């Protein structure tokens, strides 16, 4: 089994669980008859929810790697990064 966690889960777990780059690869001709089942499940959370590392994933040897961020800002940052923009640039362009 492969479970592809999202980037937000990686932030929550302070890199204890790592997000995997999602990609689709056409199988080699000799593997095309192998069956593969894929299921997607997406969740949108409250945009105002504050995202910070879970306490059990942070300690003296493994301090928090990410600043706190609102869920909607995290989502917008990922979206803008896909268009090679930054959140600051998008806010400035919106004014």
PDB file of N, CA and C in Angstrom:
ATOM      1  N   UNK A   1       0.828  -1.185   0.000  1.00  0.00           N
ATOM      2  CA  UNK A   1       0.000   0.000   0.000  1.00  0.00           C
ATOM      3  C   UNK A   1       0.870   1.247   0.000  1.00  0.00           C
ATOM      4  N   UNK A   2       0.409   2.254  -0.685  1.00  0.00           N
ATOM      5  CA  UNK A   2       1.054   3.560  -0.676  1.00  0.00           C
ATOM      6  C   UNK A   2       0.015   4.562  -0.212  1.00  0.00           C
ATOM      7  N   UNK A   3       0.365   5.346   0.767  1.00  0.00           N
ATOM      8  CA  UNK A   3      -0.517   6.410   1.226  1.00  0.00           C
ATOM      9  C   UNK A   3       0.187   7.729   0.959  1.00  0.00           C
ATOM     10  N   UNK A   4      -0.442   8.570   0.168  1.00  0.00           N
ATOM     11  CA  UNK A   4       0.136   9.855  -0.187  1.00  0.00           C
ATOM     12  C   UNK A   4      -0.474  10.914   0.728  1.00  0.00           C
ATOM     13  N   UNK A   5       0.280  11.318   1.723  1.00  0.00           N
ATOM     14  CA  UNK A   5      -0.179  12.353   2.634  1.00  0.00           C
ATOM     15  C   UNK A   5       0.047  13.715   2.015  1.00  0.00           C
ATOM     16  N   UNK A   6      -0.766  14.649   2.377  1.00  0.00           N
ATOM     17  CA  UNK A   6      -0.613  15.999   1.864  1.00  0.00           C
ATOM     18  C   UNK A   6       0.422  16.810   2.639  1.00  0.00           C
ATOM     19  N   UNK A   7       0.741  17.964   2.088  1.00  0.00           N
ATOM     20  CA  UNK A   7       1.735  18.849   2.694  1.00  0.00           C
ATOM     21  C   UNK A   7       1.307  19.360   4.065  1.00  0.00           C
ATOM     22  N   UNK A   8       0.016  19.532   4.261  1.00  0.00           N
ATOM     23  CA  UNK A   8      -0.461  20.029   5.548  1.00  0.00           C
ATOM     24  C   UNK A   8      -0.194  19.012   6.651  1.00  0.00           C
ATOM     25  N   UNK A   9      -0.364  17.738   6.361  1.00  0.00           N
ATOM     26  CA  UNK A   9      -0.068  16.689   7.344  1.00  0.00           C
ATOM     27  C   UNK A   9       1.421  16.678   7.686  1.00  0.00           C
ATOM     28  N   UNK A  10       2.260  16.959   6.715  1.00  0.00           N
ATOM     29  CA  UNK A  10       3.695  17.035   6.968  1.00  0.00           C
ATOM     30  C   UNK A  10       3.994  18.164   7.951  1.00  0.00           C
ATOM     31  N   UNK A  11       3.333  19.309   7.779  1.00  0.00           N
ATOM     32  CA  UNK A  11       3.529  20.434   8.714  1.00  0.00           C
ATOM     33  C   UNK A  11       3.050  20.057  10.104  1.00  0.00           C
ATOM     34  N   UNK A  12       1.857  19.452  10.174  1.00  0.00           N
ATOM     35  CA  UNK A  12       1.291  19.078  11.477  1.00  0.00           C
ATOM     36  C   UNK A  12       2.218  18.135  12.234  1.00  0.00           C
ATOM     37  N   UNK A  13       2.817  17.190  11.510  1.00  0.00           N
ATOM     38  CA  UNK A  13       3.660  16.187  12.171  1.00  0.00           C
ATOM     39  C   UNK A  13       5.128  16.592  12.236  1.00  0.00           C
ATOM     40  N   UNK A  14       5.426  17.839  11.844  1.00  0.00           N
ATOM     41  CA  UNK A  14       6.790  18.349  11.936  1.00  0.00           C
ATOM     42  C   UNK A  14       7.773  17.449  11.182  1.00  0.00           C
ATOM     43  N   UNK A  15       7.346  17.007  10.004  1.00  0.00           N
ATOM     44  CA  UNK A  15       8.125  16.137   9.108  1.00  0.00           C
ATOM     45  C   UNK A  15       8.271  14.699   9.611  1.00  0.00           C
ATOM     46  N   UNK A  16       7.512  14.320  10.634  1.00  0.00           N
ATOM     47  CA  UNK A  16       7.536  12.919  11.055  1.00  0.00           C
ATOM     48  C   UNK A  16       6.911  12.055   9.959  1.00  0.00           C
ATOM     49  N   UNK A  17       5.829  12.534   9.372  1.00  0.00           N
ATOM     50  CA  UNK A  17       5.217  11.912   8.201  1.00  0.00           C
ATOM     51  C   UNK A  17       5.452  12.864   7.041  1.00  0.00           C
ATOM     52  N   UNK A  18       6.006  12.375   5.956  1.00  0.00           N
ATOM     53  CA  UNK A  18       6.418  13.238   4.854  1.00  0.00           C
ATOM     54  C   UNK A  18       5.440  13.125   3.686  1.00  0.00           C
ATOM     55  N   UNK A  19       5.113  14.272   3.139  1.00  0.00           N
ATOM     56  CA  UNK A  19       4.260  14.330   1.960  1.00  0.00           C
ATOM     57  C   UNK A  19       5.029  13.781   0.760  1.00  0.00           C
ATOM     58  N   UNK A  20       4.336  13.066  -0.089  1.00  0.00           N
ATOM     59  CA  UNK A  20       4.948  12.475  -1.264  1.00  0.00           C
ATOM     60  C   UNK A  20       4.521  13.254  -2.506  1.00  0.00           C
ATOM     61  N   UNK A  21       5.457  13.513  -3.400  1.00  0.00           N
ATOM     62  CA  UNK A  21       5.124  14.166  -4.648  1.00  0.00           C
ATOM     63  C   UNK A  21       4.168  13.265  -5.430  1.00  0.00           C
ATOM     64  N   UNK A  22       3.027  13.806  -5.813  1.00  0.00           N
ATOM     65  CA  UNK A  22       2.049  13.025  -6.574  1.00  0.00           C
ATOM     66  C   UNK A  22       2.406  13.086  -8.053  1.00  0.00           C
ATOM     67  N   UNK A  23       2.463  11.945  -8.657  1.00  0.00           N
ATOM     68  CA  UNK A  23       2.732  11.897 -10.085  1.00  0.00           C
ATOM     69  C   UNK A  23       2.111  10.619 -10.658  1.00  0.00           C
ATOM     70  N   UNK A  24       1.807  10.678 -11.920  1.00  0.00           N
ATOM     71  CA  UNK A  24       1.264   9.526 -12.626  1.00  0.00           C
ATOM     72  C   UNK A  24       2.279   9.132 -13.685  1.00  0.00           C
ATOM     73  N   UNK A  25       2.669   7.892 -13.673  1.00  0.00           N
ATOM     74  CA  UNK A  25       3.663   7.397 -14.618  1.00  0.00           C
ATOM     75  C   UNK A  25       3.045   6.253 -15.411  1.00  0.00           C
ATOM     76  N   UNK A  26       3.186   6.307 -16.705  1.00  0.00           N
ATOM     77  CA  UNK A  26       2.693   5.221 -17.557  1.00  0.00           C
ATOM     78  C   UNK A  26       3.587   4.015 -17.324  1.00  0.00           C
ATOM     79  N   UNK A  27       2.990   2.876 -16.960  1.00  0.00           N
ATOM     80  CA  UNK A  27       3.815   1.692 -16.693  1.00  0.00           C
ATOM     81  C   UNK A  27       4.505   1.168 -17.959  1.00  0.00           C
ATOM     82  N   UNK A  28       5.581   0.468 -17.740  1.00  0.00           N
ATOM     83  CA  UNK A  28       6.304  -0.164 -18.847  1.00  0.00           C
ATOM     84  C   UNK A  28       5.363  -1.142 -19.548  1.00  0.00           C
ATOM     85  N   UNK A  29       5.584  -1.387 -20.840  1.00  0.00           N
ATOM     86  CA  UNK A  29       4.684  -2.270 -21.594  1.00  0.00           C
ATOM     87  C   UNK A  29       4.462  -3.634 -20.937  1.00  0.00           C
ATOM     88  N   UNK A  30       5.501  -4.199 -20.329  1.00  0.00           N
ATOM     89  CA  UNK A  30       5.337  -5.526 -19.725  1.00  0.00           C
ATOM     90  C   UNK A  30       4.587  -5.473 -18.391  1.00  0.00           C
ATOM     91  N   UNK A  31       4.319  -4.291 -17.853  1.00  0.00           N
ATOM     92  CA  UNK A  31       3.602  -4.144 -16.582  1.00  0.00           C
ATOM     93  C   UNK A  31       2.184  -3.611 -16.764  1.00  0.00           C
ATOM     94  N   UNK A  32       1.795  -3.322 -17.976  1.00  0.00           N
ATOM     95  CA  UNK A  32       0.498  -2.682 -18.211  1.00  0.00           C
ATOM     96  C   UNK A  32      -0.682  -3.572 -17.874  1.00  0.00           C
ATOM     97  N   UNK A  33      -0.485  -4.841 -17.755  1.00  0.00           N
ATOM     98  CA  UNK A  33      -1.599  -5.724 -17.407  1.00  0.00           C
ATOM     99  C   UNK A  33      -1.800  -5.816 -15.891  1.00  0.00           C
ATOM    100  N   UNK A  34      -0.829  -5.316 -15.104  1.00  0.00           N
ATOM    101  CA  UNK A  34      -0.984  -5.330 -13.646  1.00  0.00           C
ATOM    102  C   UNK A  34      -2.109  -4.386 -13.248  1.00  0.00           C
ATOM    103  N   UNK A  35      -2.942  -4.852 -12.328  1.00  0.00           N
ATOM    104  CA  UNK A  35      -4.054  -4.027 -11.868  1.00  0.00           C
ATOM    105  C   UNK A  35      -3.580  -3.057 -10.801  1.00  0.00           C
ATOM    106  N   UNK A  36      -4.172  -1.896 -10.819  1.00  0.00           N
ATOM    107  CA  UNK A  36      -3.862  -0.889  -9.814  1.00  0.00           C
ATOM    108  C   UNK A  36      -5.152  -0.179  -9.446  1.00  0.00           C
ATOM    109  N   UNK A  37      -5.369  -0.027  -8.164  1.00  0.00           N
ATOM    110  CA  UNK A  37      -6.551   0.672  -7.685  1.00  0.00           C
ATOM    111  C   UNK A  37      -6.090   1.918  -6.948  1.00  0.00           C
ATOM    112  N   UNK A  38      -6.713   3.018  -7.254  1.00  0.00           N
ATOM    113  CA  UNK A  38      -6.353   4.280  -6.612  1.00  0.00           C
ATOM    114  C   UNK A  38      -7.623   4.933  -6.094  1.00  0.00           C
ATOM    115  N   UNK A  39      -7.584   5.404  -4.859  1.00  0.00           N
ATOM    116  CA  UNK A  39      -8.723   6.112  -4.278  1.00  0.00           C
ATOM    117  C   UNK A  39      -8.224   7.449  -3.749  1.00  0.00           C
ATOM    118  N   UNK A  40      -8.948   8.491  -4.029  1.00  0.00           N
ATOM    119  CA  UNK A  40      -8.572   9.815  -3.531  1.00  0.00           C
ATOM    120  C   UNK A  40      -9.585  10.273  -2.495  1.00  0.00           C
ATOM    121  N   UNK A  41      -9.099  10.919  -1.463  1.00  0.00           N
ATOM    122  CA  UNK A  41      -9.962  11.487  -0.435  1.00  0.00           C
ATOM    123  C   UNK A  41      -9.382  12.841  -0.058  1.00  0.00           C
ATOM    124  N   UNK A  42     -10.118  13.888  -0.309  1.00  0.00           N
ATOM    125  CA  UNK A  42      -9.638  15.235  -0.038  1.00  0.00           C
ATOM    126  C   UNK A  42     -10.499  15.865   1.049  1.00  0.00           C
ATOM    127  N   UNK A  43      -9.876  16.660   1.895  1.00  0.00           N
ATOM    128  CA  UNK A  43     -10.591  17.341   2.969  1.00  0.00           C
ATOM    129  C   UNK A  43     -10.199  18.812   2.936  1.00  0.00           C
ATOM    130  N   UNK A  44     -11.188  19.664   2.990  1.00  0.00           N
ATOM    131  CA  UNK A  44     -10.925  21.091   3.156  1.00  0.00           C
ATOM    132  C   UNK A  44     -11.314  21.465   4.574  1.00  0.00           C
ATOM    133  N   UNK A  45     -10.401  22.063   5.281  1.00  0.00           N
ATOM    134  CA  UNK A  45     -10.682  22.402   6.663  1.00  0.00           C
ATOM    135  C   UNK A  45     -11.098  23.855   6.786  1.00  0.00           C
ATOM    136  N   UNK A  46     -11.497  24.230   7.974  1.00  0.00           N
ATOM    137  CA  UNK A  46     -11.860  25.604   8.257  1.00  0.00           C
ATOM    138  C   UNK A  46     -10.669  26.492   7.922  1.00  0.00           C
ATOM    139  N   UNK A  47     -10.865  27.451   7.049  1.00  0.00           N
ATOM    140  CA  UNK A  47      -9.776  28.306   6.597  1.00  0.00           C
ATOM    141  C   UNK A  47      -9.102  29.098   7.701  1.00  0.00           C
ATOM    142  N   UNK A  48      -9.836  29.379   8.781  1.00  0.00           N
ATOM    143  CA  UNK A  48      -9.268  30.155   9.888  1.00  0.00           C
ATOM    144  C   UNK A  48      -8.567  29.286  10.933  1.00  0.00           C
ATOM    145  N   UNK A  49      -8.566  27.975  10.720  1.00  0.00           N
ATOM    146  CA  UNK A  49      -7.900  27.076  11.675  1.00  0.00           C
ATOM    147  C   UNK A  49      -6.400  27.348  11.678  1.00  0.00           C
ATOM    148  N   UNK A  50      -5.830  27.424  12.864  1.00  0.00           N
ATOM    149  CA  UNK A  50      -4.400  27.661  13.001  1.00  0.00           C
ATOM    150  C   UNK A  50      -3.671  26.325  12.920  1.00  0.00           C
ATOM    151  N   UNK A  51      -2.734  26.234  12.001  1.00  0.00           N
ATOM    152  CA  UNK A  51      -1.971  25.003  11.799  1.00  0.00           C
ATOM    153  C   UNK A  51      -0.609  25.176  12.452  1.00  0.00           C
ATOM    154  N   UNK A  52      -0.306  24.301  13.380  1.00  0.00           N
ATOM    155  CA  UNK A  52       1.006  24.287  14.025  1.00  0.00           C
ATOM    156  C   UNK A  52       1.349  22.844  14.369  1.00  0.00           C
ATOM    157  N   UNK A  53       2.617  22.586  14.585  1.00  0.00           N
ATOM    158  CA  UNK A  53       3.062  21.217  14.830  1.00  0.00           C
ATOM    159  C   UNK A  53       2.359  20.625  16.044  1.00  0.00           C
ATOM    160  N   UNK A  54       1.970  19.364  15.922  1.00  0.00           N
ATOM    161  CA  UNK A  54       1.341  18.628  17.012  1.00  0.00           C
ATOM    162  C   UNK A  54       2.373  18.461  18.129  1.00  0.00           C
ATOM    163  N   UNK A  55       1.947  18.677  19.376  1.00  0.00           N
ATOM    164  CA  UNK A  55       2.881  18.654  20.513  1.00  0.00           C
ATOM    165  C   UNK A  55       3.724  17.381  20.579  1.00  0.00           C
ATOM    166  N   UNK A  56       3.128  16.233  20.276  1.00  0.00           N
ATOM    167  CA  UNK A  56       3.867  14.971  20.371  1.00  0.00           C
ATOM    168  C   UNK A  56       4.924  14.823  19.272  1.00  0.00           C
ATOM    169  N   UNK A  57       4.934  15.729  18.296  1.00  0.00           N
ATOM    170  CA  UNK A  57       5.913  15.680  17.204  1.00  0.00           C
ATOM    171  C   UNK A  57       7.035  16.697  17.387  1.00  0.00           C
ATOM    172  N   UNK A  58       7.045  17.384  18.530  1.00  0.00           N
ATOM    173  CA  UNK A  58       8.047  18.414  18.802  1.00  0.00           C
ATOM    174  C   UNK A  58       8.680  18.128  20.158  1.00  0.00           C
ATOM    175  N   UNK A  59      10.003  18.197  20.211  1.00  0.00           N
ATOM    176  CA  UNK A  59      10.712  18.070  21.488  1.00  0.00           C
ATOM    177  C   UNK A  59      12.045  18.803  21.387  1.00  0.00           C
ATOM    178  N   UNK A  60      12.858  18.704  22.416  1.00  0.00           N
ATOM    179  CA  UNK A  60      14.131  19.427  22.450  1.00  0.00           C
ATOM    180  C   UNK A  60      15.050  19.015  21.294  1.00  0.00           C
ATOM    181  N   UNK A  61      15.035  17.738  20.917  1.00  0.00           N
ATOM    182  CA  UNK A  61      15.890  17.272  19.820  1.00  0.00           C
ATOM    183  C   UNK A  61      15.275  17.537  18.453  1.00  0.00           C
ATOM    184  N   UNK A  62      13.982  17.788  18.424  1.00  0.00           N
ATOM    185  CA  UNK A  62      13.270  17.999  17.168  1.00  0.00           C
ATOM    186  C   UNK A  62      12.330  19.194  17.318  1.00  0.00           C
ATOM    187  N   UNK A  63      12.889  20.415  17.332  1.00  0.00           N
ATOM    188  CA  UNK A  63      12.041  21.605  17.503  1.00  0.00           C
ATOM    189  C   UNK A  63      11.131  21.812  16.292  1.00  0.00           C
ATOM    190  N   UNK A  64      10.106  22.613  16.461  1.00  0.00           N
ATOM    191  CA  UNK A  64       9.168  22.902  15.374  1.00  0.00           C
ATOM    192  C   UNK A  64       9.913  23.471  14.173  1.00  0.00           C
ATOM    193  N   UNK A  65       9.637  22.915  13.006  1.00  0.00           N
ATOM    194  CA  UNK A  65      10.313  23.327  11.774  1.00  0.00           C
ATOM    195  C   UNK A  65       9.513  24.361  10.988  1.00  0.00           C
ATOM    196  N   UNK A  66       8.253  24.541  11.355  1.00  0.00           N
ATOM    197  CA  UNK A  66       7.369  25.430  10.608  1.00  0.00           C
ATOM    198  C   UNK A  66       6.725  26.443  11.539  1.00  0.00           C
ATOM    199  N   UNK A  67       6.568  27.658  11.044  1.00  0.00           N
ATOM    200  CA  UNK A  67       5.813  28.666  11.775  1.00  0.00           C
ATOM    201  C   UNK A  67       4.330  28.318  11.715  1.00  0.00           C
ATOM    202  N   UNK A  68       3.561  28.818  12.657  1.00  0.00           N
ATOM    203  CA  UNK A  68       2.112  28.645  12.622  1.00  0.00           C
ATOM    204  C   UNK A  68       1.561  29.373  11.395  1.00  0.00           C
ATOM    205  N   UNK A  69       0.487  28.826  10.829  1.00  0.00           N
ATOM    206  CA  UNK A  69      -0.120  29.423   9.640  1.00  0.00           C
ATOM    207  C   UNK A  69      -1.610  29.084   9.640  1.00  0.00           C
ATOM    208  N   UNK A  70      -2.432  29.987   9.135  1.00  0.00           N
ATOM    209  CA  UNK A  70      -3.851  29.674   8.980  1.00  0.00           C
ATOM    210  C   UNK A  70      -4.015  28.721   7.800  1.00  0.00           C
ATOM    211  N   UNK A  71      -4.985  27.835   7.894  1.00  0.00           N
ATOM    212  CA  UNK A  71      -5.195  26.833   6.847  1.00  0.00           C
ATOM    213  C   UNK A  71      -5.384  27.479   5.479  1.00  0.00           C
ATOM    214  N   UNK A  72      -6.162  28.562   5.402  1.00  0.00           N
ATOM    215  CA  UNK A  72      -6.402  29.181   4.096  1.00  0.00           C
ATOM    216  C   UNK A  72      -5.126  29.822   3.536  1.00  0.00           C
ATOM    217  N   UNK A  73      -4.250  30.323   4.397  1.00  0.00           N
ATOM    218  CA  UNK A  73      -2.990  30.885   3.914  1.00  0.00           C
ATOM    219  C   UNK A  73      -2.060  29.785   3.401  1.00  0.00           C
ATOM    220  N   UNK A  74      -2.074  28.643   4.084  1.00  0.00           N
ATOM    221  CA  UNK A  74      -1.275  27.506   3.614  1.00  0.00           C
ATOM    222  C   UNK A  74      -1.761  27.056   2.231  1.00  0.00           C
ATOM    223  N   UNK A  75      -3.064  26.896   2.098  1.00  0.00           N
ATOM    224  CA  UNK A  75      -3.641  26.458   0.829  1.00  0.00           C
ATOM    225  C   UNK A  75      -3.352  27.463  -0.275  1.00  0.00           C
ATOM    226  N   UNK A  76      -3.500  28.750   0.023  1.00  0.00           N
ATOM    227  CA  UNK A  76      -3.249  29.780  -0.985  1.00  0.00           C
ATOM    228  C   UNK A  76      -1.768  29.821  -1.362  1.00  0.00           C
ATOM    229  N   UNK A  77      -0.887  29.635  -0.390  1.00  0.00           N
ATOM    230  CA  UNK A  77       0.547  29.617  -0.669  1.00  0.00           C
ATOM    231  C   UNK A  77       0.893  28.473  -1.619  1.00  0.00           C
ATOM    232  N   UNK A  78       0.328  27.296  -1.384  1.00  0.00           N
ATOM    233  CA  UNK A  78       0.573  26.151  -2.272  1.00  0.00           C
ATOM    234  C   UNK A  78       0.025  26.425  -3.674  1.00  0.00           C
ATOM    235  N   UNK A  79      -1.162  27.008  -3.732  1.00  0.00           N
ATOM    236  CA  UNK A  79      -1.778  27.329  -5.026  1.00  0.00           C
ATOM    237  C   UNK A  79      -0.926  28.335  -5.787  1.00  0.00           C
ATOM    238  N   UNK A  80      -0.512  29.402  -5.107  1.00  0.00           N
ATOM    239  CA  UNK A  80       0.296  30.432  -5.761  1.00  0.00           C
ATOM    240  C   UNK A  80       1.661  29.898  -6.178  1.00  0.00           C
ATOM    241  N   UNK A  81       2.228  29.012  -5.379  1.00  0.00           N
ATOM    242  CA  UNK A  81       3.524  28.421  -5.728  1.00  0.00           C
ATOM    243  C   UNK A  81       3.401  27.630  -7.032  1.00  0.00           C
ATOM    244  N   UNK A  82       2.251  27.023  -7.251  1.00  0.00           N
ATOM    245  CA  UNK A  82       2.062  26.272  -8.494  1.00  0.00           C
ATOM    246  C   UNK A  82       2.045  27.194  -9.704  1.00  0.00           C
ATOM    247  N   UNK A  83       1.772  28.489  -9.461  1.00  0.00           N
ATOM    248  CA  UNK A  83       1.790  29.494 -10.531  1.00  0.00           C
ATOM    249  C   UNK A  83       3.042  30.367 -10.445  1.00  0.00           C
ATOM    250  N   UNK A  84       3.968  29.955  -9.567  1.00  0.00           N
ATOM    251  CA  UNK A  84       5.234  30.664  -9.359  1.00  0.00           C
ATOM    252  C   UNK A  84       5.043  32.083  -8.845  1.00  0.00           C
ATOM    253  N   UNK A  85       4.054  32.245  -7.952  1.00  0.00           N
ATOM    254  CA  UNK A  85       3.801  33.514  -7.285  1.00  0.00           C
ATOM    255  C   UNK A  85       3.957  33.308  -5.788  1.00  0.00           C
ATOM    256  N   UNK A  86       4.138  34.387  -5.062  1.00  0.00           N
ATOM    257  CA  UNK A  86       4.191  34.325  -3.610  1.00  0.00           C
ATOM    258  C   UNK A  86       2.953  34.964  -3.026  1.00  0.00           C
ATOM    259  N   UNK A  87       2.639  34.649  -1.777  1.00  0.00           N
ATOM    260  CA  UNK A  87       1.464  35.198  -1.117  1.00  0.00           C
ATOM    261  C   UNK A  87       1.561  36.720  -1.046  1.00  0.00           C
ATOM    262  N   UNK A  88       2.739  37.259  -0.726  1.00  0.00           N
ATOM    263  CA  UNK A  88       2.912  38.710  -0.651  1.00  0.00           C
ATOM    264  C   UNK A  88       2.637  39.367  -1.998  1.00  0.00           C
ATOM    265  N   UNK A  89       3.107  38.761  -3.070  1.00  0.00           N
ATOM    266  CA  UNK A  89       2.896  39.314  -4.405  1.00  0.00           C
ATOM    267  C   UNK A  89       1.411  39.294  -4.773  1.00  0.00           C
ATOM    268  N   UNK A  90       0.719  38.214  -4.439  1.00  0.00           N
ATOM    269  CA  UNK A  90      -0.701  38.085  -4.765  1.00  0.00           C
ATOM    270  C   UNK A  90      -1.521  39.117  -3.994  1.00  0.00           C
ATOM    271  N   UNK A  91      -1.177  39.348  -2.720  1.00  0.00           N
ATOM    272  CA  UNK A  91      -1.888  40.339  -1.907  1.00  0.00           C
ATOM    273  C   UNK A  91      -1.654  41.727  -2.483  1.00  0.00           C
ATOM    274  N   UNK A  92      -0.413  42.036  -2.874  1.00  0.00           N
ATOM    275  CA  UNK A  92      -0.094  43.334  -3.462  1.00  0.00           C
ATOM    276  C   UNK A  92      -0.829  43.537  -4.788  1.00  0.00           C
ATOM    277  N   UNK A  93      -0.907  42.492  -5.603  1.00  0.00           N
ATOM    278  CA  UNK A  93      -1.595  42.573  -6.889  1.00  0.00           C
ATOM    279  C   UNK A  93      -3.091  42.760  -6.726  1.00  0.00           C
ATOM    280  N   UNK A  94      -3.632  42.317  -5.591  1.00  0.00           N
ATOM    281  CA  UNK A  94      -5.066  42.371  -5.340  1.00  0.00           C
ATOM    282  C   UNK A  94      -5.510  43.763  -4.916  1.00  0.00           C
ATOM    283  N   UNK A  95      -4.575  44.615  -4.518  1.00  0.00           N
ATOM    284  CA  UNK A  95      -4.937  45.955  -4.021  1.00  0.00           C
ATOM    285  C   UNK A  95      -5.142  46.932  -5.142  1.00  0.00           C
TER     286      UNK A  95
END
